[in-house]
C-alpha atoms as a PDB file:
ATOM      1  CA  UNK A   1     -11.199-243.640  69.386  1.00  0.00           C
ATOM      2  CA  UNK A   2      -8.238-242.465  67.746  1.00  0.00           C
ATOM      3  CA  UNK A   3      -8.488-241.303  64.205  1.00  0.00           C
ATOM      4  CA  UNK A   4      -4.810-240.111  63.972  1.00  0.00           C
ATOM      5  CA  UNK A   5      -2.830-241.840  66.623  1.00  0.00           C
ATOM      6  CA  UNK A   6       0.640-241.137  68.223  1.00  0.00           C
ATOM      7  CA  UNK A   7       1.642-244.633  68.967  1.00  0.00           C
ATOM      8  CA  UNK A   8       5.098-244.688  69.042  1.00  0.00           C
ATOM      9  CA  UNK A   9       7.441-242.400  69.860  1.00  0.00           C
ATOM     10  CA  UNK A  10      10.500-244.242  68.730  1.00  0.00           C
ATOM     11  CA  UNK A  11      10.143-243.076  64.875  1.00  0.00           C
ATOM     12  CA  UNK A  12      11.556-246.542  63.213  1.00  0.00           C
ATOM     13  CA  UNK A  13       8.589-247.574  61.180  1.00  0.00           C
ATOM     14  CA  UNK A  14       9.404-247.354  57.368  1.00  0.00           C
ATOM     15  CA  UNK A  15       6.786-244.798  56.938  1.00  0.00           C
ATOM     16  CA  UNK A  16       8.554-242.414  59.303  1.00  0.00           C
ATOM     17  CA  UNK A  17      11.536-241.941  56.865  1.00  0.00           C
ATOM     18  CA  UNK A  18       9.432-241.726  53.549  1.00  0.00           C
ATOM     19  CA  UNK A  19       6.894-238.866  54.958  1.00  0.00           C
ATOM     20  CA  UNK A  20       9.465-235.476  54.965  1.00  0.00           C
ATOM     21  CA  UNK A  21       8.634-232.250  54.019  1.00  0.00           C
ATOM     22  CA  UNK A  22       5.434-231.924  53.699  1.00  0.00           C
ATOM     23  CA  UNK A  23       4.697-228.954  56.306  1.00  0.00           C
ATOM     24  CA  UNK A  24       1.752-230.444  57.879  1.00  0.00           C
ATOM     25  CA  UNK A  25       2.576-233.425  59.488  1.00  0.00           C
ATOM     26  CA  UNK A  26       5.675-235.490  58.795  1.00  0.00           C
ATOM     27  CA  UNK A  27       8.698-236.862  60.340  1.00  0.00           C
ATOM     28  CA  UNK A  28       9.954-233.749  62.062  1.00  0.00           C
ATOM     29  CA  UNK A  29       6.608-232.490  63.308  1.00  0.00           C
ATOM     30  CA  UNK A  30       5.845-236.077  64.586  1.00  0.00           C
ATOM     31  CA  UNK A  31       9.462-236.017  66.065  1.00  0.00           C
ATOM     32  CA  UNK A  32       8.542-232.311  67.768  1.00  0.00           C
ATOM     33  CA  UNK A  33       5.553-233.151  69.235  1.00  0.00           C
ATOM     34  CA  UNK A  34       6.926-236.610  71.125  1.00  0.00           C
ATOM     35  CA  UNK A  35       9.525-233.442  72.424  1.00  0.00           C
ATOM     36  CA  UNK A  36       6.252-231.910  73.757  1.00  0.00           C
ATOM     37  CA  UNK A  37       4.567-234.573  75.427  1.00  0.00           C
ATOM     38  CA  UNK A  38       7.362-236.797  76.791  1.00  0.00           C
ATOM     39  CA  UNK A  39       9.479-233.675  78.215  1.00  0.00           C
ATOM     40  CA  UNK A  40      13.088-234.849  79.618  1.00  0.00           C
ATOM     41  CA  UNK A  41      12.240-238.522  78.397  1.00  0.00           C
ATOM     42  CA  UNK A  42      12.289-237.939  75.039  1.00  0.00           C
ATOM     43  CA  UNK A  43      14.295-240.590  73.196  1.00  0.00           C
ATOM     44  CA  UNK A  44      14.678-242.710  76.276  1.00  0.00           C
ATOM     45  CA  UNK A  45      13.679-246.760  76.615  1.00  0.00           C
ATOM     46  CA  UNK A  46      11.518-245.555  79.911  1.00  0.00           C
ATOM     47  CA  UNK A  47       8.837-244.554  78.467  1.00  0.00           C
ATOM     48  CA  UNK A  48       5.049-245.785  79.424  1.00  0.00           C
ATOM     49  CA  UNK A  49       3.231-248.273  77.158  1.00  0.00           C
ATOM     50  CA  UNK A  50       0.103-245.834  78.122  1.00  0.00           C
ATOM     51  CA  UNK A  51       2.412-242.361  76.420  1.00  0.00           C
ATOM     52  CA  UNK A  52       3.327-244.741  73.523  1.00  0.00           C
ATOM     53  CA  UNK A  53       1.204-248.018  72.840  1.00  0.00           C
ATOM     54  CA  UNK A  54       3.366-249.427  69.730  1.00  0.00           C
ATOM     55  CA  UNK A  55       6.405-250.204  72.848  1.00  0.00           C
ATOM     56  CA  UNK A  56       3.889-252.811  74.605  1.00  0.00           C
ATOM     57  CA  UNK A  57       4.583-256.160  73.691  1.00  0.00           C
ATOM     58  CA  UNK A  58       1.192-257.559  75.332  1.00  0.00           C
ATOM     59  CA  UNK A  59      -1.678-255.349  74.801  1.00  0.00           C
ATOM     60  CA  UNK A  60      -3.840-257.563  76.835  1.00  0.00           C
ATOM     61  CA  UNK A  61      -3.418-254.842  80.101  1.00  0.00           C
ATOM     62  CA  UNK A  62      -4.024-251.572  78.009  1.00  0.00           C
ATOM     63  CA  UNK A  63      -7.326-249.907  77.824  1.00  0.00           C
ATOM     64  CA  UNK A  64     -10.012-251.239  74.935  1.00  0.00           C
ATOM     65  CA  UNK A  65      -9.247-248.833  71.871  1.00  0.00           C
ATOM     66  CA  UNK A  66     -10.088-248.707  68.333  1.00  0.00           C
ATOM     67  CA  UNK A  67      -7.502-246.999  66.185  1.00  0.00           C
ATOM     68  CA  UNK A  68      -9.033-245.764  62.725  1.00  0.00           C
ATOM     69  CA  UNK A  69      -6.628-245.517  59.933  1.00  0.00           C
ATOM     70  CA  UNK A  70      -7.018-244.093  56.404  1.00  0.00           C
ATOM     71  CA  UNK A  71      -5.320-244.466  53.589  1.00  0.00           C
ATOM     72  CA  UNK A  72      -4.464-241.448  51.375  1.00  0.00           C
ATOM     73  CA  UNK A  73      -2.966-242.440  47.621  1.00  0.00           C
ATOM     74  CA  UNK A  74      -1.265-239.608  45.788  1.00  0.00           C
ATOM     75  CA  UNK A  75       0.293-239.599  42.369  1.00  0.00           C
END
């Protein structure tokens, strides 16, 4: 289970450019810690569908997972 995935490293969802700023988690922290964990390959196309799930077109051959989102309104 994966309460607070890191699916994809590629940073294009819309999402990605609307959380900035915030000092706890947002673009840039997401964007530092695919730095970490994919070392030299870091903004490359080879990258794993196991490191980043959200680049596998057939899902079919990954491991049985159940991703847990929540949904946090602020005003």
């Amino acid at each position: 289970m994966a309460p607070y995935p890191m699916i994809d490293d590629r940073n294009i969802s819309q999402s990605s450019y609307e959380i900035l700023d915030l000092g706890v988690w947002d673009r840039e922290a997401n964007n530092e810690s695919w730095k970490w964990y994919l070392g030299e390959k870091f903004g490359s196309e080879n990258i794993s569908s196991y490191a980043a799930p959200a680049r596998e077109k057939n899902l079919r051959d990954l491991p049985p997972h159940f991703i847990d989102v929540e949904v946090a309104i602020y005003s």
